[in-house]
mmCIF file of N, CA, C and O in Angstrom:
data_model
loop_
_atom_site.group_PDB
_atom_site.id
_atom_site.type_symbol
_atom_site.label_atom_id
_atom_site.label_comp_id
_atom_site.label_asym_id
_atom_site.label_seq_id
_atom_site.Cartn_x
_atom_site.Cartn_y
_atom_site.Cartn_z
ATOM 1 N N MET Y 165 -2.252 8.626 9.625
ATOM 2 C CA MET Y 165 -1.518 9.213 8.217
ATOM 3 C C MET Y 165 -1.732 8.133 7.280
ATOM 4 O O MET Y 165 -1.693 6.902 7.351
ATOM 5 N N LEU Y 166 -1.392 8.669 5.980
ATOM 6 C CA LEU Y 166 -1.399 8.171 4.883
ATOM 7 C C LEU Y 166 -0.234 7.075 4.720
ATOM 8 O O LEU Y 166 1.041 7.773 5.025
ATOM 9 N N VAL Y 167 -0.486 5.985 4.251
ATOM 10 C CA VAL Y 167 0.582 5.227 4.013
ATOM 11 C C VAL Y 167 0.628 4.362 2.563
ATOM 12 O O VAL Y 167 -0.506 4.130 2.145
ATOM 13 N N TRP Y 168 1.712 4.544 1.808
ATOM 14 C CA TRP Y 168 1.748 3.330 0.469
ATOM 15 C C TRP Y 168 2.558 2.389 0.891
ATOM 16 O O TRP Y 168 3.551 2.182 1.697
ATOM 17 N N VAL Y 169 2.211 1.357 0.346
ATOM 18 C CA VAL Y 169 2.709 0.112 0.334
ATOM 19 C C VAL Y 169 2.997 -0.302 -0.930
ATOM 20 O O VAL Y 169 2.047 -0.751 -1.969
ATOM 21 N N ILE Y 170 4.507 -0.766 -1.327
ATOM 22 C CA ILE Y 170 4.737 -1.012 -2.840
ATOM 23 C C ILE Y 170 5.290 -2.313 -2.444
ATOM 24 O O ILE Y 170 6.361 -2.558 -1.701
ATOM 25 N N TYR Y 171 5.355 -3.466 -3.584
ATOM 26 C CA TYR Y 171 5.918 -4.402 -3.133
ATOM 27 C C TYR Y 171 6.570 -4.995 -4.604
ATOM 28 O O TYR Y 171 5.562 -5.225 -5.545
ATOM 29 N N ASP Y 172 7.573 -5.910 -4.204
ATOM 30 C CA ASP Y 172 7.819 -6.809 -5.415
ATOM 31 C C ASP Y 172 8.413 -8.292 -4.878
ATOM 32 O O ASP Y 172 8.910 -8.367 -4.535
ATOM 33 N N ILE Y 173 7.292 -9.058 -5.059
ATOM 34 C CA ILE Y 173 7.220 -10.345 -4.792
ATOM 35 C C ILE Y 173 7.266 -11.551 -5.563
ATOM 36 O O ILE Y 173 6.455 -11.339 -6.647
ATOM 37 N N THR Y 174 8.210 -12.399 -5.658
ATOM 38 C CA THR Y 174 8.237 -13.587 -6.955
ATOM 39 C C THR Y 174 7.290 -14.477 -7.004
ATOM 40 O O THR Y 174 6.754 -14.767 -7.890
ATOM 41 N N GLU Y 175 6.887 -14.674 -5.567
ATOM 42 C CA GLU Y 175 6.215 -16.156 -5.432
ATOM 43 C C GLU Y 175 4.569 -15.483 -5.541
ATOM 44 O O GLU Y 175 4.016 -14.856 -4.916
ATOM 45 N N ASN Y 176 3.848 -16.345 -6.232
ATOM 46 C CA ASN Y 176 2.586 -15.691 -6.312
ATOM 47 C C ASN Y 176 1.435 -16.015 -5.029
ATOM 48 O O ASN Y 176 0.780 -15.368 -4.449
ATOM 49 N N ARG Y 177 1.996 -17.123 -4.456
ATOM 50 C CA ARG Y 177 1.258 -17.429 -3.417
ATOM 51 C C ARG Y 177 1.500 -16.414 -1.931
ATOM 52 O O ARG Y 177 0.575 -15.813 -1.243
ATOM 53 N N VAL Y 178 2.790 -16.064 -1.973
ATOM 54 C CA VAL Y 178 3.175 -14.857 -1.080
ATOM 55 C C VAL Y 178 2.927 -13.395 -1.465
ATOM 56 O O VAL Y 178 2.120 -12.878 -0.640
ATOM 57 N N ARG Y 179 2.657 -13.455 -2.559
ATOM 58 C CA ARG Y 179 2.389 -12.270 -2.996
ATOM 59 C C ARG Y 179 0.705 -11.956 -2.599
ATOM 60 O O ARG Y 179 0.301 -10.933 -2.334
ATOM 61 N N GLN Y 180 -0.031 -13.108 -2.823
ATOM 62 C CA GLN Y 180 -1.216 -12.877 -2.501
ATOM 63 C C GLN Y 180 -1.760 -12.663 -0.938
ATOM 64 O O GLN Y 180 -2.402 -11.960 -0.345
ATOM 65 N N LYS Y 181 -0.853 -13.382 -0.040
ATOM 66 C CA LYS Y 181 -0.627 -13.172 1.362
ATOM 67 C C LYS Y 181 -0.616 -11.764 1.670
ATOM 68 O O LYS Y 181 -1.007 -11.187 2.581
ATOM 69 N N VAL Y 182 0.395 -11.156 0.855
ATOM 70 C CA VAL Y 182 0.678 -9.847 1.338
ATOM 71 C C VAL Y 182 -0.400 -9.034 0.904
ATOM 72 O O VAL Y 182 -0.707 -7.886 1.674
ATOM 73 N N SER Y 183 -0.899 -9.015 -0.123
ATOM 74 C CA SER Y 183 -1.827 -8.155 -0.781
ATOM 75 C C SER Y 183 -3.158 -8.375 0.068
ATOM 76 O O SER Y 183 -3.866 -7.504 0.640
ATOM 77 N N ASP Y 184 -3.365 -9.699 0.645
ATOM 78 C CA ASP Y 184 -4.717 -9.981 1.609
ATOM 79 C C ASP Y 184 -4.176 -8.947 2.894
ATOM 80 O O ASP Y 184 -5.470 -8.536 3.468
ATOM 81 N N ARG Y 185 -3.133 -9.156 3.491
ATOM 82 C CA ARG Y 185 -2.538 -8.247 4.762
ATOM 83 C C ARG Y 185 -3.132 -6.787 4.579
ATOM 84 O O ARG Y 185 -3.745 -6.086 5.100
ATOM 85 N N CYS Y 186 -2.731 -6.237 3.302
ATOM 86 C CA CYS Y 186 -3.047 -4.732 3.356
ATOM 87 C C CYS Y 186 -4.340 -4.655 3.178
ATOM 88 O O CYS Y 186 -4.684 -3.734 3.896
ATOM 89 N N LYS Y 187 -5.286 -5.325 2.449
ATOM 90 C CA LYS Y 187 -6.736 -5.296 2.377
ATOM 91 C C LYS Y 187 -7.349 -5.215 3.724
ATOM 92 O O LYS Y 187 -8.137 -4.507 4.497
ATOM 93 N N SER Y 188 -6.657 -6.404 4.750
ATOM 94 C CA SER Y 188 -7.242 -6.782 6.059
ATOM 95 C C SER Y 188 -6.988 -5.435 6.845
ATOM 96 O O SER Y 188 -7.652 -5.298 7.876
ATOM 97 N N TYR Y 189 -6.122 -4.681 6.705
ATOM 98 C CA TYR Y 189 -5.682 -3.300 7.435
ATOM 99 C C TYR Y 189 -6.256 -2.146 6.854
ATOM 100 O O TYR Y 189 -6.268 -0.867 7.003
ATOM 101 N N GLY Y 190 -7.156 -2.224 5.973
ATOM 102 C CA GLY Y 190 -7.956 -1.347 5.026
ATOM 103 C C GLY Y 190 -7.599 -0.604 3.944
ATOM 104 O O GLY Y 190 -7.707 0.322 4.072
ATOM 105 N N LEU Y 191 -6.330 -0.983 3.775
ATOM 106 C CA LEU Y 191 -5.802 -0.370 2.339
ATOM 107 C C LEU Y 191 -6.478 -0.796 1.349
ATOM 108 O O LEU Y 191 -7.006 -1.323 1.235
ATOM 109 N N TYR Y 192 -5.963 0.422 0.317
ATOM 110 C CA TYR Y 192 -7.009 0.326 -0.979
ATOM 111 C C TYR Y 192 -6.196 -0.171 -2.167
ATOM 112 O O TYR Y 192 -4.705 0.859 -2.252
ATOM 113 N N ARG Y 193 -6.157 -1.028 -3.072
ATOM 114 C CA ARG Y 193 -5.055 -1.130 -4.225
ATOM 115 C C ARG Y 193 -5.522 -0.014 -5.029
ATOM 116 O O ARG Y 193 -6.538 0.089 -5.555
ATOM 117 N N VAL Y 194 -4.409 0.494 -5.618
ATOM 118 C CA VAL Y 194 -4.161 1.664 -6.466
ATOM 119 C C VAL Y 194 -3.583 1.054 -8.000
ATOM 120 O O VAL Y 194 -3.688 1.893 -9.039
ATOM 121 N N GLN Y 195 -2.526 0.050 -7.565
ATOM 122 C CA GLN Y 195 -2.055 -0.453 -8.843
ATOM 123 C C GLN Y 195 -2.037 -1.744 -8.480
ATOM 124 O O GLN Y 195 -2.191 -2.287 -7.413
ATOM 125 N N LYS Y 196 -1.333 -2.768 -9.151
ATOM 126 C CA LYS Y 196 -1.382 -4.325 -9.311
ATOM 127 C C LYS Y 196 -0.315 -4.459 -7.718
ATOM 128 O O LYS Y 196 -0.889 -5.352 -6.760
ATOM 129 N N SER Y 197 0.484 -3.897 -7.791
ATOM 130 C CA SER Y 197 1.494 -4.146 -6.242
ATOM 131 C C SER Y 197 1.954 -2.767 -5.536
ATOM 132 O O SER Y 197 2.642 -2.632 -5.000
ATOM 133 N N VAL Y 198 0.327 -1.887 -5.590
ATOM 134 C CA VAL Y 198 0.375 -0.760 -4.577
ATOM 135 C C VAL Y 198 -0.398 -0.450 -4.018
ATOM 136 O O VAL Y 198 -2.046 -0.464 -4.678
ATOM 137 N N PHE Y 199 -0.604 -0.561 -2.611
ATOM 138 C CA PHE Y 199 -1.882 -0.126 -1.760
ATOM 139 C C PHE Y 199 -1.830 1.203 -1.050
ATOM 140 O O PHE Y 199 -0.429 1.788 -0.979
ATOM 141 N N LEU Y 200 -2.660 1.728 -0.653
ATOM 142 C CA LEU Y 200 -2.592 3.138 -0.086
ATOM 143 C C LEU Y 200 -3.926 3.189 0.852
ATOM 144 O O LEU Y 200 -4.709 2.773 0.523
ATOM 145 N N GLY Y 201 -3.770 3.955 2.037
ATOM 146 C CA GLY Y 201 -4.650 3.903 3.125
ATOM 147 C C GLY Y 201 -4.033 4.731 4.155
ATOM 148 O O GLY Y 201 -2.962 5.112 4.269
ATOM 149 N N ASP Y 202 -4.906 4.888 5.151
ATOM 150 C CA ASP Y 202 -4.617 5.384 6.147
ATOM 151 C C ASP Y 202 -4.459 4.534 7.575
ATOM 152 O O ASP Y 202 -5.396 3.697 7.826
ATOM 153 N N LEU Y 203 -2.965 4.707 8.123
ATOM 154 C CA LEU Y 203 -2.932 3.906 9.156
ATOM 155 C C LEU Y 203 -2.315 4.674 10.509
ATOM 156 O O LEU Y 203 -1.463 5.204 10.060
ATOM 157 N N ASN Y 204 -2.266 4.011 11.585
ATOM 158 C CA ASN Y 204 -1.864 4.640 13.008
ATOM 159 C C ASN Y 204 -0.265 4.029 12.681
ATOM 160 O O ASN Y 204 -0.051 2.922 12.029
ATOM 161 N N THR Y 205 0.686 4.742 13.364
ATOM 162 C CA THR Y 205 1.794 4.194 13.446
ATOM 163 C C THR Y 205 1.743 2.411 14.170
ATOM 164 O O THR Y 205 2.683 1.514 13.693
ATOM 165 N N ASN Y 206 1.232 2.140 14.981
ATOM 166 C CA ASN Y 206 0.854 0.757 15.474
ATOM 167 C C ASN Y 206 0.487 0.039 14.288
ATOM 168 O O ASN Y 206 1.253 -1.504 14.001
ATOM 169 N N ASP Y 207 -0.316 0.426 13.607
ATOM 170 C CA ASP Y 207 -0.764 -0.723 12.487
ATOM 171 C C ASP Y 207 0.215 -0.784 11.380
ATOM 172 O O ASP Y 207 0.518 -1.873 10.791
ATOM 173 N N ARG Y 208 0.491 0.369 11.103
ATOM 174 C CA ARG Y 208 1.811 0.282 9.987
ATOM 175 C C ARG Y 208 3.313 -0.458 10.292
ATOM 176 O O ARG Y 208 3.809 -1.295 9.772
ATOM 177 N N ASP Y 209 3.541 -0.195 11.761
ATOM 178 C CA ASP Y 209 4.635 -1.236 12.192
ATOM 179 C C ASP Y 209 4.198 -2.785 12.286
ATOM 180 O O ASP Y 209 5.001 -3.499 11.896
ATOM 181 N N SER Y 210 3.189 -3.273 12.761
ATOM 182 C CA SER Y 210 2.320 -4.440 12.894
ATOM 183 C C SER Y 210 2.619 -5.220 11.165
ATOM 184 O O SER Y 210 2.820 -6.183 11.111
ATOM 185 N N LEU Y 211 1.980 -4.093 10.285
ATOM 186 C CA LEU Y 211 1.917 -4.768 9.013
ATOM 187 C C LEU Y 211 3.263 -4.942 8.317
ATOM 188 O O LEU Y 211 3.582 -5.747 7.621
ATOM 189 N N GLY Y 212 4.154 -4.034 8.576
ATOM 190 C CA GLY Y 212 5.493 -4.275 8.224
ATOM 191 C C GLY Y 212 6.137 -5.570 8.765
ATOM 192 O O GLY Y 212 6.933 -6.410 7.948
ATOM 193 N N LEU Y 213 6.052 -5.795 10.076
ATOM 194 C CA LEU Y 213 6.169 -6.954 10.533
ATOM 195 C C LEU Y 213 5.811 -8.457 9.950
ATOM 196 O O LEU Y 213 6.542 -9.353 9.997
ATOM 197 N N GLU Y 214 4.321 -8.341 9.635
ATOM 198 C CA GLU Y 214 3.941 -9.388 9.246
ATOM 199 C C GLU Y 214 4.230 -9.668 7.605
ATOM 200 O O GLU Y 214 4.613 -10.731 7.312
ATOM 201 N N CYS Y 215 4.688 -8.770 6.809
ATOM 202 C CA CYS Y 215 5.217 -8.995 5.462
ATOM 203 C C CYS Y 215 6.673 -9.524 5.596
ATOM 204 O O CYS Y 215 6.613 -10.166 4.770
ATOM 205 N N GLU Y 216 7.128 -9.009 6.569
ATOM 206 C CA GLU Y 216 8.687 -9.401 6.726
ATOM 207 C C GLU Y 216 8.496 -10.628 6.941
ATOM 208 O O GLU Y 216 9.657 -11.738 6.335
ATOM 209 N N GLU Y 217 7.792 -11.079 7.642
ATOM 210 C CA GLU Y 217 7.308 -12.889 7.982
ATOM 211 C C GLU Y 217 7.226 -13.544 6.951
ATOM 212 O O GLU Y 217 7.585 -14.741 6.537
ATOM 213 N N LEU Y 218 6.357 -13.013 5.826
ATOM 214 C CA LEU Y 218 5.940 -13.644 4.579
ATOM 215 C C LEU Y 218 6.801 -13.767 3.745
ATOM 216 O O LEU Y 218 6.904 -14.625 2.739
ATOM 217 N N ILE Y 219 7.542 -12.681 3.300
ATOM 218 C CA ILE Y 219 8.928 -12.819 2.245
ATOM 219 C C ILE Y 219 9.633 -13.192 2.358
ATOM 220 O O ILE Y 219 10.171 -13.547 3.437
ATOM 221 N N ASP Y 220 10.442 -13.724 1.149
ATOM 222 C CA ASP Y 220 11.905 -13.946 1.146
ATOM 223 C C ASP Y 220 12.437 -12.933 0.976
ATOM 224 O O ASP Y 220 12.748 -12.068 0.103
ATOM 225 N N ILE Y 221 13.528 -12.497 2.129
ATOM 226 C CA ILE Y 221 14.207 -10.949 2.183
ATOM 227 C C ILE Y 221 15.300 -11.137 1.088
ATOM 228 O O ILE Y 221 15.896 -10.109 1.086
ATOM 229 N N GLU Y 222 15.773 -12.043 0.699
ATOM 230 C CA GLU Y 222 16.461 -12.670 0.045
ATOM 231 C C GLU Y 222 16.287 -12.082 -1.721
ATOM 232 O O GLU Y 222 16.992 -11.866 -2.468
ATOM 233 N N ARG Y 223 15.011 -12.257 -1.867
ATOM 234 C CA ARG Y 223 14.575 -11.977 -3.193
ATOM 235 C C ARG Y 223 13.022 -11.100 -3.199
ATOM 236 O O ARG Y 223 13.135 -10.340 -4.167
ATOM 237 N N ASP Y 224 12.380 -10.869 -2.390
ATOM 238 C CA ASP Y 224 11.395 -9.637 -2.497
ATOM 239 C C ASP Y 224 11.631 -8.825 -1.644
ATOM 240 O O ASP Y 224 12.744 -8.559 -0.866
ATOM 241 N N SER Y 225 10.877 -7.763 -2.024
ATOM 242 C CA SER Y 225 10.627 -6.561 -1.192
ATOM 243 C C SER Y 225 9.361 -5.826 -1.022
ATOM 244 O O SER Y 225 8.582 -6.016 -2.067
ATOM 245 N N VAL Y 226 9.127 -5.116 0.388
ATOM 246 C CA VAL Y 226 8.198 -4.439 0.431
ATOM 247 C C VAL Y 226 8.536 -3.260 1.039
ATOM 248 O O VAL Y 226 9.385 -3.013 2.092
ATOM 249 N N TYR Y 227 7.808 -2.317 0.684
ATOM 250 C CA TYR Y 227 8.239 -0.824 0.763
ATOM 251 C C TYR Y 227 7.134 0.023 1.609
ATOM 252 O O TYR Y 227 6.071 -0.466 1.044
ATOM 253 N N ILE Y 228 7.311 0.149 2.842
ATOM 254 C CA ILE Y 228 6.097 0.975 3.287
ATOM 255 C C ILE Y 228 6.642 2.472 3.422
ATOM 256 O O ILE Y 228 7.247 2.942 4.232
ATOM 257 N N PHE Y 229 5.779 3.415 2.839
ATOM 258 C CA PHE Y 229 6.181 5.034 2.836
ATOM 259 C C PHE Y 229 4.805 5.544 3.695
ATOM 260 O O PHE Y 229 3.979 5.662 3.367
ATOM 261 N N PRO Y 230 5.542 6.225 4.619
ATOM 262 C CA PRO Y 230 4.205 7.020 5.201
ATOM 263 C C PRO Y 230 4.558 8.431 4.622
ATOM 264 O O PRO Y 230 5.444 8.707 4.007
ATOM 265 N N MET Y 231 3.086 9.211 4.561
ATOM 266 C CA MET Y 231 3.177 10.389 3.686
ATOM 267 C C MET Y 231 2.430 11.128 4.552
ATOM 268 O O MET Y 231 1.133 11.100 4.752
ATOM 269 N N ASP Y 232 2.923 12.549 4.881
ATOM 270 C CA ASP Y 232 2.136 13.587 5.795
ATOM 271 C C ASP Y 232 1.110 14.106 4.519
ATOM 272 O O ASP Y 232 1.328 14.070 3.250
ATOM 273 N N GLU Y 233 -0.126 14.600 4.914
ATOM 274 C CA GLU Y 233 -1.155 15.019 4.261
ATOM 275 C C GLU Y 233 -0.711 16.149 3.261
ATOM 276 O O GLU Y 233 -0.808 16.337 1.913
ATOM 277 N N GLN Y 234 0.372 17.235 3.688
ATOM 278 C CA GLN Y 234 1.214 18.336 2.837
ATOM 279 C C GLN Y 234 1.678 17.935 1.873
ATOM 280 O O GLN Y 234 1.778 18.007 0.644
ATOM 281 N N SER Y 235 2.351 16.680 1.681
ATOM 282 C CA SER Y 235 3.158 16.057 1.038
ATOM 283 C C SER Y 235 2.314 15.321 -0.195
ATOM 284 O O SER Y 235 2.584 15.360 -1.241
ATOM 285 N N PHE Y 236 1.287 14.440 0.300
ATOM 286 C CA PHE Y 236 0.447 13.918 -0.786
ATOM 287 C C PHE Y 236 -0.397 14.783 -1.441
ATOM 288 O O PHE Y 236 -0.536 14.628 -2.414
ATOM 289 N N LYS Y 237 -0.645 15.800 -0.947
ATOM 290 C CA LYS Y 237 -1.114 16.989 -1.975
ATOM 291 C C LYS Y 237 -0.579 17.295 -3.168
ATOM 292 O O LYS Y 237 -0.980 17.691 -3.832
ATOM 293 N N LYS Y 238 0.570 17.269 -2.930
ATOM 294 C CA LYS Y 238 1.915 17.136 -4.157
ATOM 295 C C LYS Y 238 2.044 16.244 -5.244
ATOM 296 O O LYS Y 238 2.760 16.368 -6.113
ATOM 297 N N VAL Y 239 1.265 15.171 -4.949
ATOM 298 C CA VAL Y 239 1.488 13.916 -5.808
ATOM 299 C C VAL Y 239 1.121 14.397 -6.977
ATOM 300 O O VAL Y 239 -0.203 14.780 -6.987
ATOM 301 N N GLN Y 240 2.012 14.001 -7.849
ATOM 302 C CA GLN Y 240 1.125 14.346 -9.427
ATOM 303 C C GLN Y 240 0.643 12.953 -10.216
ATOM 304 O O GLN Y 240 1.096 11.963 -9.869
ATOM 305 N N LEU Y 241 -0.357 12.925 -10.532
ATOM 306 C CA LEU Y 241 -1.066 11.771 -11.213
ATOM 307 C C LEU Y 241 -1.140 11.808 -12.718
ATOM 308 O O LEU Y 241 -1.577 12.943 -13.311
ATOM 309 N N LEU Y 242 -0.671 11.269 -13.387
ATOM 310 C CA LEU Y 242 -0.477 11.078 -14.751
ATOM 311 C C LEU Y 242 -1.176 9.605 -15.282
ATOM 312 O O LEU Y 242 -0.994 8.783 -14.888
ATOM 313 N N GLY Y 243 -1.903 9.950 -16.232
ATOM 314 C CA GLY Y 243 -2.528 8.681 -17.126
ATOM 315 C C GLY Y 243 -3.621 8.352 -16.036
ATOM 316 O O GLY Y 243 -4.582 8.819 -15.300
ATOM 317 N N GLN Y 244 -3.745 7.100 -16.108
ATOM 318 C CA GLN Y 244 -4.589 6.271 -15.248
ATOM 319 C C GLN Y 244 -3.910 5.860 -13.902
ATOM 320 O O GLN Y 244 -3.360 5.078 -13.600
ATOM 321 N N ALA Y 245 -4.277 6.819 -12.957
ATOM 322 C CA ALA Y 245 -3.177 6.889 -11.755
ATOM 323 C C ALA Y 245 -3.868 5.761 -10.766
ATOM 324 O O ALA Y 245 -2.940 5.050 -10.276
ATOM 325 N N PHE Y 246 -5.128 5.424 -10.742
ATOM 326 C CA PHE Y 246 -5.826 4.630 -9.888
ATOM 327 C C PHE Y 246 -7.245 4.179 -10.149
ATOM 328 O O PHE Y 246 -7.978 4.974 -10.877
ATOM 329 N N ASP Y 247 -7.872 3.007 -9.932
ATOM 330 C CA ASP Y 247 -8.955 2.634 -10.298
ATOM 331 C C ASP Y 247 -10.152 3.253 -9.188
ATOM 332 O O ASP Y 247 -9.681 2.665 -7.888
ATOM 333 N N LYS Y 248 -10.579 4.433 -9.412
ATOM 334 C CA LYS Y 248 -11.854 5.038 -8.812
ATOM 335 C C LYS Y 248 -12.513 4.190 -8.067
ATOM 336 O O LYS Y 248 -12.990 4.522 -6.767
ATOM 337 N N GLU Y 249 -12.983 2.966 -8.588
ATOM 338 C CA GLU Y 249 -13.606 2.168 -8.000
ATOM 339 C C GLU Y 249 -13.248 1.296 -6.908
ATOM 340 O O GLU Y 249 -13.991 0.782 -5.830
ATOM 341 N N LEU Y 250 -11.847 0.878 -6.798
ATOM 342 C CA LEU Y 250 -11.402 0.762 -5.720
ATOM 343 C C LEU Y 250 -11.202 1.095 -4.426
ATOM 344 O O LEU Y 250 -10.609 0.560 -3.528
ATOM 345 N N VAL Y 251 -11.081 2.602 -4.713
ATOM 346 C CA VAL Y 251 -10.385 3.557 -3.626
ATOM 347 C C VAL Y 251 -11.668 4.225 -2.877
ATOM 348 O O VAL Y 251 -12.532 4.713 -3.619
ATOM 349 N N SER Y 252 -11.635 4.359 -1.982
ATOM 350 C CA SER Y 252 -12.625 4.894 -1.225
ATOM 351 C C SER Y 252 -12.896 6.156 -1.599
ATOM 352 O O SER Y 252 -11.825 7.113 -1.845
ATOM 353 N N ASP Y 253 -13.946 7.123 -1.489
ATOM 354 C CA ASP Y 253 -14.197 8.456 -1.572
ATOM 355 C C ASP Y 253 -13.301 9.193 -0.653
ATOM 356 O O ASP Y 253 -12.775 10.524 -1.059
ATOM 357 N N GLU Y 254 -12.997 8.843 0.768
ATOM 358 C CA GLU Y 254 -12.180 9.477 1.611
ATOM 359 C C GLU Y 254 -10.696 9.525 1.069
ATOM 360 O O GLU Y 254 -10.174 10.572 0.983
ATOM 361 N N VAL Y 255 -10.166 8.500 0.297
ATOM 362 C CA VAL Y 255 -8.973 8.815 -0.045
ATOM 363 C C VAL Y 255 -8.791 9.511 -1.371
ATOM 364 O O VAL Y 255 -7.722 10.536 -1.888
ATOM 365 N N ILE Y 256 -9.973 9.312 -2.300
ATOM 366 C CA ILE Y 256 -9.897 9.962 -3.370
ATOM 367 C C ILE Y 256 -10.191 11.567 -3.062
ATOM 368 O O ILE Y 256 -9.321 12.541 -3.741
ATOM 369 N N THR Y 257 -10.835 11.720 -2.175
ATOM 370 C CA THR Y 257 -10.968 13.203 -1.819
ATOM 371 C C THR Y 257 -9.430 13.980 -1.566
ATOM 372 O O THR Y 257 -9.409 15.320 -1.555
ATOM 373 N N LYS Y 258 -8.876 13.293 -1.123
ATOM 374 C CA LYS Y 258 -7.545 13.737 -0.708
ATOM 375 C C LYS Y 258 -6.560 13.939 -1.715
ATOM 376 O O LYS Y 258 -5.561 14.696 -1.947
ATOM 377 N N PHE Y 259 -6.902 13.700 -3.125
ATOM 378 C CA PHE Y 259 -6.213 13.959 -4.091
ATOM 379 C C PHE Y 259 -6.645 15.067 -4.775
ATOM 380 O O PHE Y 259 -5.827 15.853 -5.653
ATOM 381 N N PHE Y 260 -7.669 15.660 -4.418
ATOM 382 C CA PHE Y 260 -8.639 17.026 -4.982
ATOM 383 C C PHE Y 260 -8.464 18.186 -4.275
ATOM 384 O O PHE Y 260 -8.303 17.916 -2.754
#
């Protein structure tokens, strides 16, 4: 299932660690604090637990949104939606 990970993290070091975790799960950066990719349920849950351990839950936030294919096809892209060089062909093809 496609998953969006969106975060707002105050500390640079922690923000980098969350970014690295997203990349380690094969997610692609589509904006500075937004990742997109295909994760199974176990990996999605594991990523959530790992992020929860890293962040300050009093100040930071991480949103992990699963999205089915039908809903993803309804996403509207306005302007420079994502850096096509950073996103795999597999994910790009789901947009079109």
